[in-house]
Amino acid sequence: MQPILNVYSLPDVVMPEKVAGDTAVVIDVLRASTTMICALAAGAHEVIPCREVADALVAAKSFAPDQRVLGGERGGARIEGFDLGNSPEEYTPQRVAGKTVVFTTTNGTRAILRVRSAREVLIAGFVNVSAMVQRLLDCRRIHILCAGTGGRMSEDDVLLAGLLVERLQRQARSSWRKNGQAATAQNFWRQSLASTPGSAVQPESQMLIEWLRASRGARNLLRLGLDRDIQAAAQIDRFACVPRFDPASHCIRLA
Ligand code: MLT
C-alpha cells in the first residue's frame, strides 16, 4: 500500500482517531519543540509534557526537587515559581542533565497531547531536521502536526512541515500519498526559497532566521526581546537526535 504523508496546519484540524496507531510528528519551531530537543540533547533524562500549569505542578510532585526541572511559558514568559522558561538556550547540561523536565507551553505541549492516540509522537525542529527525515523514511503512515500560535496557523511551523515533505519526497523509495495541506506546505517551502534573492548563496540558517522573524510565532518573541531564541531555532541540524513521546509512559525521551 502507498505510504501516507499528511500535514495539519493546526491541532484543531486533526481528529485524534485519524492518527491512532500511526506516527505523528509535532512541530512548534518557536519555541516548544526546539526547546524540548535542546533539553534532551543537553542530557535531560526525559520531558513530561503537561497541558495546564496546574498539571505540571502536580506532575512535579512525583520527583525529588533536585531530580526535576519545571519549565515552560505563558504569554511567552517564564511561569511564576517555575525554574526555567521556554528559551532553548536555558536548557543547558548544568541545568537539566540527568533530570526530568516537567514542561508546559501555550501551544506546543497541547499539540503533543492532541495526538497522543498515535503509536508514537516525534518532536521536530529545524535543529534536528535531517535526523527526523532519516527516522521517518521507514514509516508508512505519517501525520505532521503544526502547533500554530493562539489557534492560528504560524509560518515557522508550516515552513518546517514543507521542508520535511520536500526531503521525504526526495529521499523515499516509493511515492507518498499526501493530503492537500502537505502539498500546500511543500509549495510554501519552495516559494520561500524561490522568492529569497541570493538564496542559493546565503548560508541556509541566515535565510531561515529572516523567514522565522516574519512569522506569526515570532511576533510575541520579538516584543519580549527574544530574538536570540529565533536564532537558536534556525540552527539547522544542530542536533542529530529525535525525541519521541511514548503515549503509554507519557514521557518524551530520545528515540
Ligand atoms: C508555545 O508552545 O505556545 C510556544 O512555544 C510559545 C513560546 O514561544 O513560548
GROMACS .gro file of C-alpha atoms and ligand atoms in nm:
model
  264
    1MET     CA    1   0.000   0.000   0.000
    2GLN     CA    2   0.117   0.353  -0.079
    3PRO     CA    3   0.261   0.527   0.230
    4ILE     CA    4   0.071   0.832   0.352
    5LEU     CA    5   0.209   1.171   0.447
    6ASN     CA    6  -0.037   1.419   0.595
    7VAL     CA    7   0.020   1.771   0.725
    8TYR     CA    8  -0.220   1.958   0.954
    9SER     CA    9  -0.155   2.330   0.987
   10LEU     CA   10  -0.328   2.346   1.327
   11PRO     CA   11  -0.401   2.099   1.609
   12ASP     CA   12  -0.778   2.151   1.583
   13VAL     CA   13  -0.795   2.025   1.226
   14VAL     CA   14  -0.678   1.675   1.316
   15MET     CA   15  -0.918   1.434   1.478
   16PRO     CA   16  -0.732   1.218   1.732
   17GLU     CA   17  -0.885   0.898   1.585
   18LYS     CA   18  -0.729   0.986   1.247
   19VAL     CA   19  -0.377   0.933   1.383
   20ALA     CA   20  -0.450   0.633   1.607
   21GLY     CA   21  -0.174   0.373   1.581
   22ASP     CA   22   0.031   0.583   1.335
   23THR     CA   23   0.341   0.805   1.364
   24ALA     CA   24   0.271   1.168   1.449
   25VAL     CA   25   0.528   1.447   1.426
   26VAL     CA   26   0.471   1.764   1.626
   27ILE     CA   27   0.625   2.095   1.520
   28ASP     CA   28   0.639   2.412   1.728
   29VAL     CA   29   0.954   2.575   1.592
   30LEU     CA   30   0.903   2.890   1.803
   31ARG     CA   31   0.968   2.755   2.053
   32ALA     CA   32   0.839   2.447   2.235
   33SER     CA   33   0.967   2.174   2.006
   34THR     CA   34   1.304   2.344   1.963
   35THR     CA   35   1.336   2.379   2.340
   36MET     CA   36   1.244   2.016   2.410
   37ILE     CA   37   1.502   1.896   2.157
   38CYS     CA   38   1.766   2.121   2.320
   39ALA     CA   39   1.675   1.995   2.668
   40LEU     CA   40   1.712   1.629   2.570
   41ALA     CA   41   2.028   1.697   2.370
   42ALA     CA   42   2.166   1.865   2.682
   43GLY     CA   43   2.120   1.538   2.868
   44ALA     CA   44   1.777   1.573   3.028
   45HIS     CA   45   1.653   1.226   3.119
   46GLU     CA   46   1.301   1.294   2.989
   47VAL     CA   47   1.043   1.565   2.927
   48ILE     CA   48   0.689   1.534   3.061
   49PRO     CA   49   0.450   1.749   2.855
   50CYS     CA   50   0.161   1.899   3.053
   51ARG     CA   51  -0.145   2.080   2.927
   52GLU     CA   52  -0.205   2.316   3.218
   53VAL     CA   53   0.021   2.485   3.472
   54ALA     CA   54  -0.170   2.303   3.748
   55ASP     CA   55  -0.099   1.967   3.578
   56ALA     CA   56   0.272   2.050   3.571
   57LEU     CA   57   0.273   2.137   3.940
   58VAL     CA   58   0.105   1.805   4.023
   59ALA     CA   59   0.344   1.607   3.797
   60ALA     CA   60   0.646   1.779   3.954
   61LYS     CA   61   0.545   1.648   4.297
   62SER     CA   62   0.632   1.292   4.187
   63PHE     CA   63   1.002   1.384   4.174
   64ALA     CA   64   1.253   1.495   4.433
   65PRO     CA   65   1.320   1.868   4.382
   66ASP     CA   66   1.682   1.807   4.279
   67GLN     CA   67   1.571   1.547   4.022
   68ARG     CA   68   1.336   1.765   3.823
   69VAL     CA   69   1.314   2.099   3.650
   70LEU     CA   70   0.985   2.282   3.599
   71GLY     CA   71   0.986   2.466   3.268
   72GLY     CA   72   0.755   2.644   3.029
   73GLU     CA   73   0.576   2.965   2.950
   74ARG     CA   74   0.253   3.154   2.938
   75GLY     CA   75   0.238   3.460   2.716
   76GLY     CA   76   0.598   3.377   2.624
   77ALA     CA   77   0.726   3.448   2.976
   78ARG     CA   78   0.851   3.208   3.243
   79ILE     CA   79   0.569   3.095   3.472
   80GLU     CA   80   0.590   3.226   3.826
   81GLY     CA   81   0.758   2.971   4.052
   82PHE     CA   82   0.900   2.772   3.759
   83ASP     CA   83   1.274   2.709   3.727
   84LEU     CA   84   1.306   2.782   3.355
   85GLY     CA   85   1.108   2.945   3.076
   86ASN     CA   86   1.082   2.837   2.713
   87SER     CA   87   1.414   2.964   2.575
   88PRO     CA   88   1.615   2.682   2.413
   89GLU     CA   89   1.944   2.813   2.549
   90GLU     CA   90   1.824   2.799   2.910
   91TYR     CA   91   1.828   2.420   2.892
   92THR     CA   92   2.200   2.367   2.946
   93PRO     CA   93   2.365   2.046   3.070
   94GLN     CA   94   2.429   2.225   3.401
   95ARG     CA   95   2.057   2.286   3.448
   96VAL     CA   96   1.899   1.969   3.309
   97ALA     CA   97   2.145   1.679   3.268
   98GLY     CA   98   2.003   1.362   3.421
   99LYS     CA   99   1.681   1.536   3.528
  100THR     CA  100   1.315   1.514   3.437
  101VAL     CA  101   1.184   1.831   3.275
  102VAL     CA  102   0.816   1.887   3.357
  103PHE     CA  103   0.708   2.120   3.077
  104THR     CA  104   0.401   2.321   2.980
  105THR     CA  105   0.360   2.575   2.699
  106THR     CA  106   0.067   2.754   2.543
  107ASN     CA  107   0.054   2.563   2.214
  108GLY     CA  108   0.335   2.307   2.179
  109THR     CA  109   0.268   2.072   2.467
  110ARG     CA  110  -0.106   2.085   2.389
  111ALA     CA  111  -0.036   1.981   2.031
  112ILE     CA  112   0.154   1.675   2.157
  113LEU     CA  113  -0.134   1.577   2.381
  114ARG     CA  114  -0.382   1.626   2.097
  115VAL     CA  115  -0.225   1.333   1.907
  116ARG     CA  116  -0.150   1.102   2.197
  117SER     CA  117  -0.367   0.836   2.028
  118ALA     CA  118  -0.076   0.790   1.787
  119ARG     CA  119   0.160   0.496   1.833
  120GLU     CA  120   0.442   0.745   1.884
  121VAL     CA  121   0.481   1.121   1.863
  122LEU     CA  122   0.814   1.256   1.736
  123ILE     CA  123   0.928   1.611   1.810
  124ALA     CA  124   1.068   1.808   1.517
  125GLY     CA  125   1.254   2.135   1.477
  126PHE     CA  126   1.490   2.278   1.220
  127VAL     CA  127   1.756   2.188   1.475
  128ASN     CA  128   1.704   1.814   1.410
  129VAL     CA  129   1.552   1.808   1.061
  130SER     CA  130   1.795   1.564   0.894
  131ALA     CA  131   1.778   1.316   1.183
  132MET     CA  132   1.399   1.340   1.168
  133VAL     CA  133   1.388   1.268   0.795
  134GLN     CA  134   1.607   0.960   0.842
  135ARG     CA  135   1.382   0.839   1.123
  136LEU     CA  136   1.066   0.889   0.914
  137LEU     CA  137   1.185   0.721   0.595
  138ASP     CA  138   1.078   0.378   0.717
  139CYS     CA  139   0.735   0.491   0.843
  140ARG     CA  140   0.431   0.411   0.634
  141ARG     CA  141   0.172   0.643   0.787
  142ILE     CA  142   0.293   0.988   0.897
  143HIS     CA  143   0.089   1.280   1.032
  144ILE     CA  144   0.278   1.609   1.075
  145LEU     CA  145   0.101   1.843   1.314
  146CYS     CA  146   0.183   2.215   1.335
  147ALA     CA  147   0.118   2.369   1.677
  148GLY     CA  148   0.036   2.718   1.547
  149THR     CA  149   0.009   3.026   1.767
  150GLY     CA  150  -0.303   3.105   1.964
  151GLY     CA  151  -0.523   2.888   1.741
  152ARG     CA  152  -0.389   3.041   1.420
  153MET     CA  153  -0.152   2.895   1.164
  154SER     CA  154   0.209   3.007   1.204
  155GLU     CA  155   0.454   3.020   0.916
  156ASP     CA  156   0.751   2.894   1.120
  157ASP     CA  157   0.578   2.558   1.167
  158VAL     CA  158   0.445   2.531   0.813
  159LEU     CA  159   0.791   2.603   0.669
  160LEU     CA  160   0.939   2.310   0.856
  161ALA     CA  161   0.645   2.087   0.760
  162GLY     CA  162   0.714   2.185   0.397
  163LEU     CA  163   1.083   2.106   0.427
  164LEU     CA  164   1.005   1.764   0.579
  165VAL     CA  165   0.765   1.685   0.294
  166GLU     CA  166   1.021   1.804   0.039
  167ARG     CA  167   1.301   1.590   0.184
  168LEU     CA  168   1.083   1.284   0.238
  169GLN     CA  169   0.960   1.305  -0.117
  170ARG     CA  170   1.315   1.332  -0.247
  171GLN     CA  171   1.462   1.055  -0.032
  172ALA     CA  172   1.189   0.791  -0.005
  173ARG     CA  173   1.195   0.482  -0.222
  174SER     CA  174   0.824   0.496  -0.303
  175SER     CA  175   0.597   0.795  -0.356
  176TRP     CA  176   0.377   0.929  -0.077
  177ARG     CA  177   0.004   0.983  -0.083
  178LYS     CA  178  -0.015   1.340   0.051
  179ASN     CA  179  -0.309   1.541   0.176
  180GLY     CA  180  -0.380   1.893   0.047
  181GLN     CA  181  -0.205   2.062   0.340
  182ALA     CA  182   0.111   1.858   0.276
  183ALA     CA  183   0.120   1.990  -0.081
  184THR     CA  184   0.049   2.345   0.042
  185ALA     CA  185   0.330   2.329   0.299
  186GLN     CA  186   0.572   2.193   0.040
  187ASN     CA  187   0.480   2.475  -0.200
  188PHE     CA  188   0.525   2.728   0.080
  189TRP     CA  189   0.878   2.598   0.142
  190ARG     CA  190   0.961   2.604  -0.229
  191GLN     CA  191   0.817   2.953  -0.280
  192SER     CA  192   1.008   3.086   0.020
  193LEU     CA  193   1.331   2.958  -0.134
  194ALA     CA  194   1.243   3.091  -0.478
  195SER     CA  195   1.145   3.435  -0.350
  196THR     CA  196   1.461   3.494  -0.146
  197PRO     CA  197   1.714   3.676  -0.361
  198GLY     CA  198   2.051   3.504  -0.345
  199SER     CA  199   1.911   3.206  -0.152
  200ALA     CA  200   2.146   2.977  -0.341
  201VAL     CA  201   2.448   3.154  -0.194
  202GLN     CA  202   2.325   3.260   0.151
  203PRO     CA  203   2.400   3.034   0.447
  204GLU     CA  204   2.076   2.845   0.497
  205SER     CA  205   2.027   2.942   0.858
  206GLN     CA  206   2.070   3.316   0.796
  207MET     CA  207   1.790   3.299   0.542
  208LEU     CA  208   1.581   3.096   0.782
  209ILE     CA  209   1.627   3.350   1.063
  210GLU     CA  210   1.469   3.614   0.837
  211TRP     CA  211   1.175   3.391   0.749
  212LEU     CA  212   1.118   3.295   1.112
  213ARG     CA  213   1.131   3.660   1.223
  214ALA     CA  214   0.848   3.732   0.980
  215SER     CA  215   0.623   3.455   1.117
  216ARG     CA  216   0.325   3.488   1.349
  217GLY     CA  217   0.507   3.281   1.613
  218ALA     CA  218   0.788   3.539   1.625
  219ARG     CA  219   0.573   3.847   1.697
  220ASN     CA  220   0.546   3.798   2.071
  221LEU     CA  221   0.908   3.686   2.098
  222LEU     CA  222   1.033   3.999   1.925
  223ARG     CA  223   0.815   4.209   2.157
  224LEU     CA  224   0.975   4.033   2.453
  225GLY     CA  225   1.327   4.091   2.317
  226LEU     CA  226   1.383   3.719   2.248
  227ASP     CA  227   1.536   3.738   1.902
  228ARG     CA  228   1.814   3.509   2.025
  229ASP     CA  229   1.555   3.231   2.057
  230ILE     CA  230   1.463   3.275   1.691
  231GLN     CA  231   1.830   3.247   1.602
  232ALA     CA  232   1.860   2.931   1.812
  233ALA     CA  233   1.558   2.776   1.638
  234ALA     CA  234   1.715   2.840   1.297
  235GLN     CA  235   2.028   2.634   1.361
  236ILE     CA  236   1.961   2.367   1.103
  237ASP     CA  237   2.083   2.021   1.210
  238ARG     CA  238   2.248   2.139   1.528
  239PHE     CA  239   2.146   1.804   1.678
  240ALA     CA  240   2.122   1.454   1.537
  241CYS     CA  241   1.863   1.332   1.787
  242VAL     CA  242   1.491   1.252   1.764
  243PRO     CA  243   1.277   1.298   2.075
  244ARG     CA  244   0.989   1.051   2.098
  245PHE     CA  245   0.678   1.082   2.311
  246ASP     CA  246   0.554   0.746   2.424
  247PRO     CA  247   0.181   0.783   2.499
  248ALA     CA  248   0.189   0.479   2.730
  249SER     CA  249   0.451   0.624   2.966
  250HIS     CA  250   0.353   0.986   2.893
  251CYS     CA  251   0.711   1.100   2.860
  252ILE     CA  252   0.943   1.218   2.585
  253ARG     CA  253   1.286   1.060   2.558
  254LEU     CA  254   1.544   1.031   2.285
  255ALA     CA  255   1.447   0.760   2.038
  256MLT     C1  256   0.403   2.753   2.265
  256MLT     O1  257   0.411   2.632   2.288
  256MLT     O2  258   0.298   2.814   2.272
  256MLT     C2  259   0.522   2.831   2.218
  256MLT     O3  260   0.636   2.761   2.231
  256MLT     C3  261   0.518   2.972   2.269
  256MLT     C4  262   0.651   3.033   2.300
  256MLT     O4  263   0.726   3.065   2.209
  256MLT     O5  264   0.686   3.045   2.416
   0.00000   0.00000   0.00000
